[in-house]
GROMACS .gro file of N, CA and C in nm:
model
  390
    1MET      N    1  -1.768   4.405   4.393
    1MET     CA    2  -1.735   4.334   4.270
    1MET      C    3  -1.807   4.403   4.155
    2SER      N    4  -1.733   4.434   4.050
    2SER     CA    5  -1.793   4.505   3.937
    2SER      C    6  -1.882   4.411   3.855
    3ARG      N    7  -1.957   4.470   3.768
    3ARG     CA    8  -2.050   4.393   3.685
    3ARG      C    9  -1.974   4.297   3.595
    4ASN      N   10  -1.864   4.345   3.534
    4ASN     CA   11  -1.783   4.259   3.446
    4ASN      C   12  -1.723   4.142   3.522
    5ALA      N   13  -1.678   4.166   3.644
    5ALA     CA   14  -1.620   4.058   3.724
    5ALA      C   15  -1.725   3.953   3.756
    6ARG      N   16  -1.846   3.997   3.786
    6ARG     CA   17  -1.955   3.901   3.814
    6ARG      C   18  -1.988   3.819   3.690
    7ILE      N   19  -1.993   3.883   3.574
    7ILE     CA   20  -2.024   3.812   3.450
    7ILE      C   21  -1.914   3.711   3.418
    8ASN      N   22  -1.788   3.751   3.433
    8ASN     CA   23  -1.676   3.660   3.407
    8ASN      C   24  -1.678   3.542   3.503
    9THR      N   25  -1.709   3.566   3.630
    9THR     CA   26  -1.716   3.458   3.728
    9THR      C   27  -1.829   3.361   3.692
   10LEU      N   28  -1.943   3.415   3.654
   10LEU     CA   29  -2.056   3.331   3.616
   10LEU      C   30  -2.022   3.247   3.493
   11LEU      N   31  -1.959   3.307   3.393
   11LEU     CA   32  -1.920   3.232   3.273
   11LEU      C   33  -1.820   3.122   3.306
   12LEU      N   34  -1.727   3.151   3.395
   12LEU     CA   35  -1.629   3.050   3.436
   12LEU      C   36  -1.698   2.933   3.506
   13LEU      N   37  -1.794   2.962   3.592
   13LEU     CA   38  -1.869   2.856   3.660
   13LEU      C   39  -1.948   2.771   3.561
   14VAL      N   40  -2.006   2.834   3.460
   14VAL     CA   41  -2.081   2.759   3.359
   14VAL      C   42  -1.988   2.665   3.281
   15VAL      N   43  -1.869   2.713   3.245
   15VAL     CA   44  -1.773   2.630   3.172
   15VAL      C   45  -1.729   2.512   3.258
   16VAL      N   46  -1.701   2.537   3.384
   16VAL     CA   47  -1.661   2.429   3.475
   16VAL      C   48  -1.774   2.327   3.488
   17ALA      N   49  -1.897   2.376   3.502
   17ALA     CA   50  -2.012   2.285   3.513
   17ALA      C   51  -2.027   2.200   3.388
   18LEU      N   52  -2.008   2.261   3.270
   18LEU     CA   53  -2.019   2.184   3.146
   18LEU      C   54  -1.910   2.077   3.135
   19ALA      N   55  -1.796   2.101   3.194
   19ALA     CA   56  -1.688   2.003   3.189
   19ALA      C   57  -1.706   1.893   3.293
   20VAL      N   58  -1.757   1.928   3.412
   20VAL     CA   59  -1.760   1.833   3.524
   20VAL      C   60  -1.891   1.753   3.529
   21LEU      N   61  -2.002   1.815   3.495
   21LEU     CA   62  -2.131   1.747   3.511
   21LEU      C   63  -2.142   1.616   3.432
   22PRO      N   64  -2.101   1.608   3.305
   22PRO     CA   65  -2.112   1.479   3.236
   22PRO      C   66  -2.033   1.368   3.305
   23LEU      N   67  -1.919   1.402   3.362
   23LEU     CA   68  -1.840   1.301   3.433
   23LEU      C   69  -1.905   1.264   3.565
   24ALA      N   70  -1.955   1.364   3.638
   24ALA     CA   71  -2.015   1.339   3.769
   24ALA      C   72  -2.146   1.262   3.758
   25LEU      N   73  -2.223   1.289   3.654
   25LEU     CA   74  -2.352   1.221   3.638
   25LEU      C   75  -2.339   1.084   3.571
   26GLY      N   76  -2.219   1.048   3.529
   26GLY     CA   77  -2.198   0.916   3.470
   26GLY      C   78  -2.253   0.902   3.330
   27MET      N   79  -2.263   1.010   3.257
   27MET     CA   80  -2.314   1.001   3.120
   27MET      C   81  -2.215   0.924   3.035
   28GLY      N   82  -2.262   0.829   2.962
   28GLY     CA   83  -2.178   0.749   2.875
   28GLY      C   84  -2.117   0.627   2.941
   29ASP      N   85  -2.158   0.595   3.064
   29ASP     CA   86  -2.102   0.478   3.131
   29ASP      C   87  -2.137   0.348   3.061
   30HIS      N   88  -2.246   0.347   2.988
   30HIS     CA   89  -2.289   0.224   2.920
   30HIS      C   90  -2.212   0.199   2.790
   31LYS      N   91  -2.128   0.294   2.747
   31LYS     CA   92  -2.053   0.278   2.624
   31LYS      C   93  -1.910   0.232   2.654
   32GLU      N   94  -1.850   0.167   2.552
   32GLU     CA   95  -1.711   0.122   2.567
   32GLU      C   96  -1.616   0.243   2.571
   33GLU      N   97  -1.637   0.336   2.479
   33GLU     CA   98  -1.563   0.462   2.478
   33GLU      C   99  -1.666   0.573   2.491
   34PRO      N  100  -1.687   0.625   2.612
   34PRO     CA  101  -1.800   0.716   2.635
   34PRO      C  102  -1.791   0.852   2.565
   35PHE      N  103  -1.673   0.905   2.548
   35PHE     CA  104  -1.663   1.040   2.493
   35PHE      C  105  -1.581   1.042   2.364
   36THR      N  106  -1.627   0.965   2.267
   36THR     CA  107  -1.559   0.961   2.138
   36THR      C  108  -1.598   1.084   2.056
   37GLY      N  109  -1.519   1.114   1.955
   37GLY     CA  110  -1.546   1.228   1.870
   37GLY      C  111  -1.656   1.200   1.769
   38ALA      N  112  -1.696   1.303   1.698
   38ALA     CA  113  -1.804   1.290   1.600
   38ALA      C  114  -1.763   1.199   1.485
   39ASP      N  115  -1.635   1.201   1.447
   39ASP     CA  116  -1.589   1.115   1.337
   39ASP      C  117  -1.608   0.968   1.371
   40ALA      N  118  -1.570   0.930   1.492
   40ALA     CA  119  -1.582   0.790   1.534
   40ALA      C  120  -1.730   0.750   1.544
   41GLN      N  121  -1.814   0.839   1.594
   41GLN     CA  122  -1.957   0.808   1.603
   41GLN      C  123  -2.019   0.795   1.465
   42ALA      N  124  -1.978   0.878   1.370
   42ALA     CA  125  -2.030   0.868   1.233
   42ALA      C  126  -1.985   0.738   1.169
   43GLU      N  127  -1.861   0.700   1.191
   43GLU     CA  128  -1.811   0.574   1.136
   43GLU      C  129  -1.888   0.455   1.191
   44THR      N  130  -1.916   0.458   1.321
   44THR     CA  131  -1.994   0.350   1.382
   44THR      C  132  -2.135   0.344   1.323
   45ALA      N  133  -2.199   0.460   1.306
   45ALA     CA  134  -2.334   0.463   1.251
   45ALA      C  135  -2.336   0.413   1.106
   46ILE      N  136  -2.237   0.450   1.028
   46ILE     CA  137  -2.233   0.407   0.888
   46ILE      C  138  -2.214   0.256   0.879
   47THR      N  139  -2.123   0.201   0.959
   47THR     CA  140  -2.102   0.056   0.953
   47THR      C  141  -2.222  -0.022   1.004
   48GLU      N  142  -2.300   0.036   1.095
   48GLU     CA  143  -2.422  -0.031   1.140
   48GLU      C  144  -2.530  -0.028   1.033
   49LEU      N  145  -2.542   0.085   0.962
   49LEU     CA  146  -2.645   0.098   0.860
   49LEU      C  147  -2.610   0.024   0.730
   50LYS      N  148  -2.483   0.029   0.692
   50LYS     CA  149  -2.440  -0.033   0.567
   50LYS      C  150  -2.304  -0.100   0.589
   51PRO      N  151  -2.304  -0.228   0.631
   51PRO     CA  152  -2.178  -0.296   0.666
   51PRO      C  153  -2.080  -0.311   0.549
   52ASP      N  154  -2.128  -0.312   0.425
   52ASP     CA  155  -2.038  -0.331   0.311
   52ASP      C  156  -1.986  -0.199   0.253
   53TYR      N  157  -2.002  -0.090   0.325
   53TYR     CA  158  -1.956   0.041   0.278
   53TYR      C  159  -1.804   0.046   0.271
   54GLU      N  160  -1.752   0.096   0.159
   54GLU     CA  161  -1.609   0.115   0.141
   54GLU      C  162  -1.580   0.265   0.135
   55PRO      N  163  -1.494   0.316   0.223
   55PRO     CA  164  -1.460   0.459   0.218
   55PRO      C  165  -1.391   0.497   0.087
   56TRP      N  166  -1.411   0.619   0.042
   56TRP     CA  167  -1.350   0.667  -0.081
   56TRP      C  168  -1.202   0.693  -0.063
   57PHE      N  169  -1.164   0.740   0.055
   57PHE     CA  170  -1.025   0.777   0.081
   57PHE      C  171  -0.979   0.710   0.210
   58SER      N  172  -0.850   0.700   0.223
   58SER     CA  173  -0.793   0.652   0.349
   58SER      C  174  -0.703   0.762   0.406
   59PRO      N  175  -0.685   0.767   0.538
   59PRO     CA  176  -0.603   0.873   0.596
   59PRO      C  177  -0.457   0.862   0.552
   60LEU      N  178  -0.390   0.978   0.542
   60LEU     CA  179  -0.249   0.978   0.505
   60LEU      C  180  -0.162   0.922   0.618
   61TYR      N  181  -0.202   0.952   0.742
   61TYR     CA  182  -0.128   0.905   0.859
   61TYR      C  183  -0.228   0.852   0.960
   62GLU      N  184  -0.208   0.733   1.005
   62GLU     CA  185  -0.295   0.671   1.107
   62GLU      C  186  -0.216   0.666   1.238
   63PRO      N  187  -0.254   0.747   1.339
   63PRO     CA  188  -0.181   0.745   1.466
   63PRO      C  189  -0.190   0.607   1.532
   64PRO      N  190  -0.086   0.570   1.607
   64PRO     CA  191  -0.084   0.436   1.667
   64PRO      C  192  -0.188   0.415   1.776
   65SER      N  193  -0.235   0.524   1.840
   65SER     CA  194  -0.336   0.506   1.946
   65SER      C  195  -0.423   0.631   1.953
   66GLY      N  196  -0.530   0.618   2.028
   66GLY     CA  197  -0.621   0.730   2.047
   66GLY      C  198  -0.558   0.844   2.124
   67GLU      N  199  -0.465   0.811   2.214
   67GLU     CA  200  -0.399   0.916   2.292
   67GLU      C  201  -0.310   1.002   2.203
   68VAL      N  202  -0.239   0.938   2.110
   68VAL     CA  203  -0.154   1.013   2.017
   68VAL      C  204  -0.241   1.100   1.927
   69GLU      N  205  -0.352   1.045   1.882
   69GLU     CA  206  -0.444   1.121   1.798
   69GLU      C  207  -0.498   1.243   1.873
   70SER      N  208  -0.535   1.225   2.000
   70SER     CA  209  -0.583   1.337   2.082
   70SER      C  210  -0.474   1.440   2.103
   71ALA      N  211  -0.351   1.395   2.126
   71ALA     CA  212  -0.240   1.488   2.146
   71ALA      C  213  -0.213   1.570   2.019
   72LEU      N  214  -0.217   1.505   1.903
   72LEU     CA  215  -0.196   1.577   1.777
   72LEU      C  216  -0.307   1.678   1.752
   73PHE      N  217  -0.430   1.641   1.787
   73PHE     CA  218  -0.542   1.733   1.772
   73PHE      C  219  -0.525   1.853   1.865
   74ALA      N  220  -0.483   1.828   1.990
   74ALA     CA  221  -0.461   1.938   2.085
   74ALA      C  222  -0.348   2.029   2.038
   75LEU      N  223  -0.242   1.970   1.982
   75LEU     CA  224  -0.131   2.048   1.929
   75LEU      C  225  -0.179   2.135   1.813
   76GLN      N  226  -0.260   2.079   1.726
   76GLN     CA  227  -0.315   2.154   1.613
   76GLN      C  228  -0.399   2.271   1.664
   77ALA      N  229  -0.482   2.247   1.764
   77ALA     CA  230  -0.566   2.353   1.820
   77ALA      C  231  -0.480   2.461   1.886
   78ALA      N  232  -0.375   2.422   1.956
   78ALA     CA  233  -0.287   2.519   2.022
   78ALA      C  234  -0.214   2.606   1.919
   79ILE      N  235  -0.166   2.545   1.813
   79ILE     CA  236  -0.098   2.622   1.708
   79ILE      C  237  -0.196   2.720   1.643
   80GLY      N  238  -0.316   2.675   1.615
   80GLY     CA  239  -0.417   2.764   1.557
   80GLY      C  240  -0.452   2.879   1.650
   81ALA      N  241  -0.467   2.850   1.779
   81ALA     CA  242  -0.496   2.957   1.875
   81ALA      C  243  -0.380   3.055   1.884
   82GLY      N  244  -0.257   3.004   1.877
   82GLY     CA  245  -0.140   3.093   1.880
   82GLY      C  246  -0.134   3.184   1.758
   83VAL      N  247  -0.164   3.129   1.641
   83VAL     CA  248  -0.164   3.210   1.519
   83VAL      C  249  -0.271   3.319   1.528
   84LEU      N  250  -0.390   3.282   1.573
   84LEU     CA  251  -0.497   3.382   1.586
   84LEU      C  252  -0.462   3.489   1.689
   85ALA      N  253  -0.407   3.450   1.802
   85ALA     CA  254  -0.369   3.546   1.906
   85ALA      C  255  -0.261   3.640   1.854
   86TYR      N  256  -0.163   3.588   1.780
   86TYR     CA  257  -0.059   3.672   1.723
   86TYR      C  258  -0.120   3.773   1.625
   87TYR      N  259  -0.208   3.727   1.538
   87TYR     CA  260  -0.270   3.814   1.439
   87TYR      C  261  -0.349   3.926   1.505
   88PHE      N  262  -0.435   3.892   1.602
   88PHE     CA  263  -0.516   3.995   1.666
   88PHE      C  264  -0.430   4.087   1.752
   89GLY      N  265  -0.325   4.036   1.814
   89GLY     CA  266  -0.233   4.122   1.889
   89GLY      C  267  -0.158   4.218   1.798
   90LEU      N  268  -0.115   4.169   1.684
   90LEU     CA  269  -0.046   4.254   1.587
   90LEU      C  270  -0.138   4.365   1.538
   91ARG      N  271  -0.261   4.330   1.505
   91ARG     CA  272  -0.357   4.432   1.460
   91ARG      C  273  -0.382   4.537   1.567
   92ARG      N  274  -0.398   4.493   1.690
   92ARG     CA  275  -0.424   4.588   1.798
   92ARG      C  276  -0.302   4.678   1.821
   93GLY      N  277  -0.182   4.619   1.819
   93GLY     CA  278  -0.061   4.699   1.835
   93GLY      C  279  -0.044   4.802   1.726
   94ARG      N  280  -0.072   4.763   1.603
   94ARG     CA  281  -0.062   4.859   1.492
   94ARG      C  282  -0.164   4.971   1.509
   95ARG      N  283  -0.285   4.936   1.548
   95ARG     CA  284  -0.389   5.037   1.567
   95ARG      C  285  -0.351   5.133   1.678
   96GLN      N  286  -0.297   5.082   1.788
   96GLN     CA  287  -0.255   5.167   1.898
   96GLN      C  288  -0.137   5.255   1.856
   97GLY      N  289  -0.045   5.200   1.778
   97GLY     CA  290   0.068   5.279   1.728
   97GLY      C  291   0.023   5.391   1.638
   98GLU      N  292  -0.073   5.362   1.552
   98GLU     CA  293  -0.126   5.467   1.463
   98GLU      C  294  -0.197   5.575   1.543
   99ALA      N  295  -0.271   5.535   1.646
   99ALA     CA  296  -0.341   5.633   1.729
   99ALA      C  297  -0.240   5.722   1.803
  100ARG      N  298  -0.133   5.662   1.853
  100ARG     CA  299  -0.029   5.741   1.921
  100ARG      C  300   0.038   5.837   1.824
  101ALA      N  301   0.065   5.790   1.703
  101ALA     CA  302   0.130   5.875   1.604
  101ALA      C  303   0.041   5.993   1.567
  102ARG      N  304  -0.089   5.969   1.553
  102ARG     CA  305  -0.182   6.078   1.521
  102ARG      C  306  -0.194   6.177   1.635
  103ALA      N  307  -0.191   6.125   1.759
  103ALA     CA  308  -0.207   6.212   1.876
  103ALA      C  309  -0.076   6.280   1.913
  104GLY      N  310   0.034   6.234   1.858
  104GLY     CA  311   0.163   6.291   1.890
  104GLY      C  312   0.208   6.256   2.030
  105ALA      N  313   0.165   6.144   2.080
  105ALA     CA  314   0.201   6.101   2.215
  105ALA      C  315   0.346   6.057   2.219
  106PRO      N  316   0.411   6.066   2.337
  106PRO     CA  317   0.549   6.018   2.348
  106PRO      C  318   0.556   5.869   2.317
  107GLY      N  319   0.662   5.831   2.250
  107GLY     CA  320   0.677   5.690   2.214
  107GLY      C  321   0.610   5.657   2.084
  108GLY      N  322   0.539   5.752   2.026
  108GLY     CA  323   0.470   5.727   1.900
  108GLY      C  324   0.528   5.809   1.789
  109ASP      N  325   0.654   5.851   1.802
  109ASP     CA  326   0.717   5.933   1.699
  109ASP      C  327   0.726   5.856   1.569
  110VAL      N  328   0.686   5.921   1.462
  110VAL     CA  329   0.692   5.861   1.331
  110VAL      C  330   0.812   5.921   1.259
  111PRO      N  331   0.903   5.838   1.207
  111PRO     CA  332   1.020   5.893   1.139
  111PRO      C  333   0.979   5.982   1.023
  112GLY      N  334   1.051   6.096   1.010
  112GLY     CA  335   1.024   6.186   0.899
  112GLY      C  336   0.915   6.288   0.928
  113THR      N  337   0.862   6.291   1.048
  113THR     CA  338   0.759   6.389   1.082
  113THR      C  339   0.809   6.475   1.195
  114GLU      N  340   0.756   6.594   1.204
  114GLU     CA  341   0.793   6.686   1.311
  114GLU      C  342   0.712   6.655   1.435
  115PRO      N  343   0.771   6.671   1.555
  115PRO     CA  344   0.693   6.650   1.677
  115PRO      C  345   0.582   6.752   1.687
  116SER      N  346   0.474   6.714   1.752
  116SER     CA  347   0.358   6.803   1.762
  116SER      C  348   0.387   6.916   1.858
  117GLU      N  349   0.317   7.025   1.843
  117GLU     CA  350   0.333   7.143   1.926
  117GLU      C  351   0.232   7.144   2.040
  118ALA      N  352   0.171   7.029   2.067
  118ALA     CA  353   0.068   7.021   2.170
  118ALA      C  354   0.130   7.044   2.307
  119GLU      N  355   0.050   7.095   2.399
  119GLU     CA  356   0.093   7.119   2.536
  119GLU      C  357   0.115   6.986   2.605
  120PRO      N  358   0.227   6.962   2.672
  120PRO     CA  359   0.244   6.839   2.748
  120PRO      C  360   0.153   6.841   2.869
  121SER      N  361   0.109   6.723   2.909
  121SER     CA  362   0.020   6.716   3.026
  121SER      C  363   0.062   6.600   3.113
  122GLY      N  364   0.016   6.600   3.236
  122GLY     CA  365   0.041   6.489   3.327
  122GLY      C  366   0.186   6.484   3.368
  123ALA      N  367   0.245   6.362   3.367
  123ALA     CA  368   0.381   6.340   3.413
  123ALA      C  369   0.483   6.405   3.320
  124ASP      N  370   0.446   6.430   3.195
  124ASP     CA  371   0.538   6.487   3.097
  124ASP      C  372   0.545   6.639   3.106
  125ALA      N  373   0.457   6.702   3.182
  125ALA     CA  374   0.453   6.848   3.188
  125ALA      C  375   0.573   6.901   3.266
  126PRO      N  376   0.635   7.010   3.218
  126PRO     CA  377   0.749   7.067   3.289
  126PRO      C  378   0.702   7.125   3.423
  127ARG      N  379   0.788   7.117   3.521
  127ARG     CA  380   0.755   7.169   3.653
  127ARG      C  381   0.795   7.316   3.661
  128ALA      N  382   0.713   7.394   3.728
  128ALA     CA  383   0.742   7.536   3.746
  128ALA      C  384   0.849   7.552   3.852
  129SER      N  385   0.946   7.636   3.823
  129SER     CA  386   1.051   7.658   3.922
  129SER      C  387   1.012   7.770   4.016
  130ALA      N  388   1.051   7.761   4.139
  130ALA     CA  389   1.011   7.861   4.239
  130ALA      C  390   1.116   7.967   4.257
   0.00000   0.00000   0.00000
């Protein structure tokens, strides 16, 4: 097993442990909603400290339940991850295309330029006839 494979396996085990241990150890069993978000915890703390507090703004859309709210949040995160993955993939593809064009590699032909006079190598090299 290579060093990178060992590191990836170790990181995967750490992530799994971080997800499973709070549930296995019963953390939050004494609460009504054990794993609420930071917004809900802040709201609870504010109402405990100052019961007559009036928020400055109200939400534009109030989801009907916590499950719908969680689903919308997950959808938002998935869309954001997709946009980032597309952007980084596009940048990498452009960089690889530019490198191929500079090297004159097959498949990297740039319109309006002459093919390079470099010696073909590997599978592209012509075979000697006997």
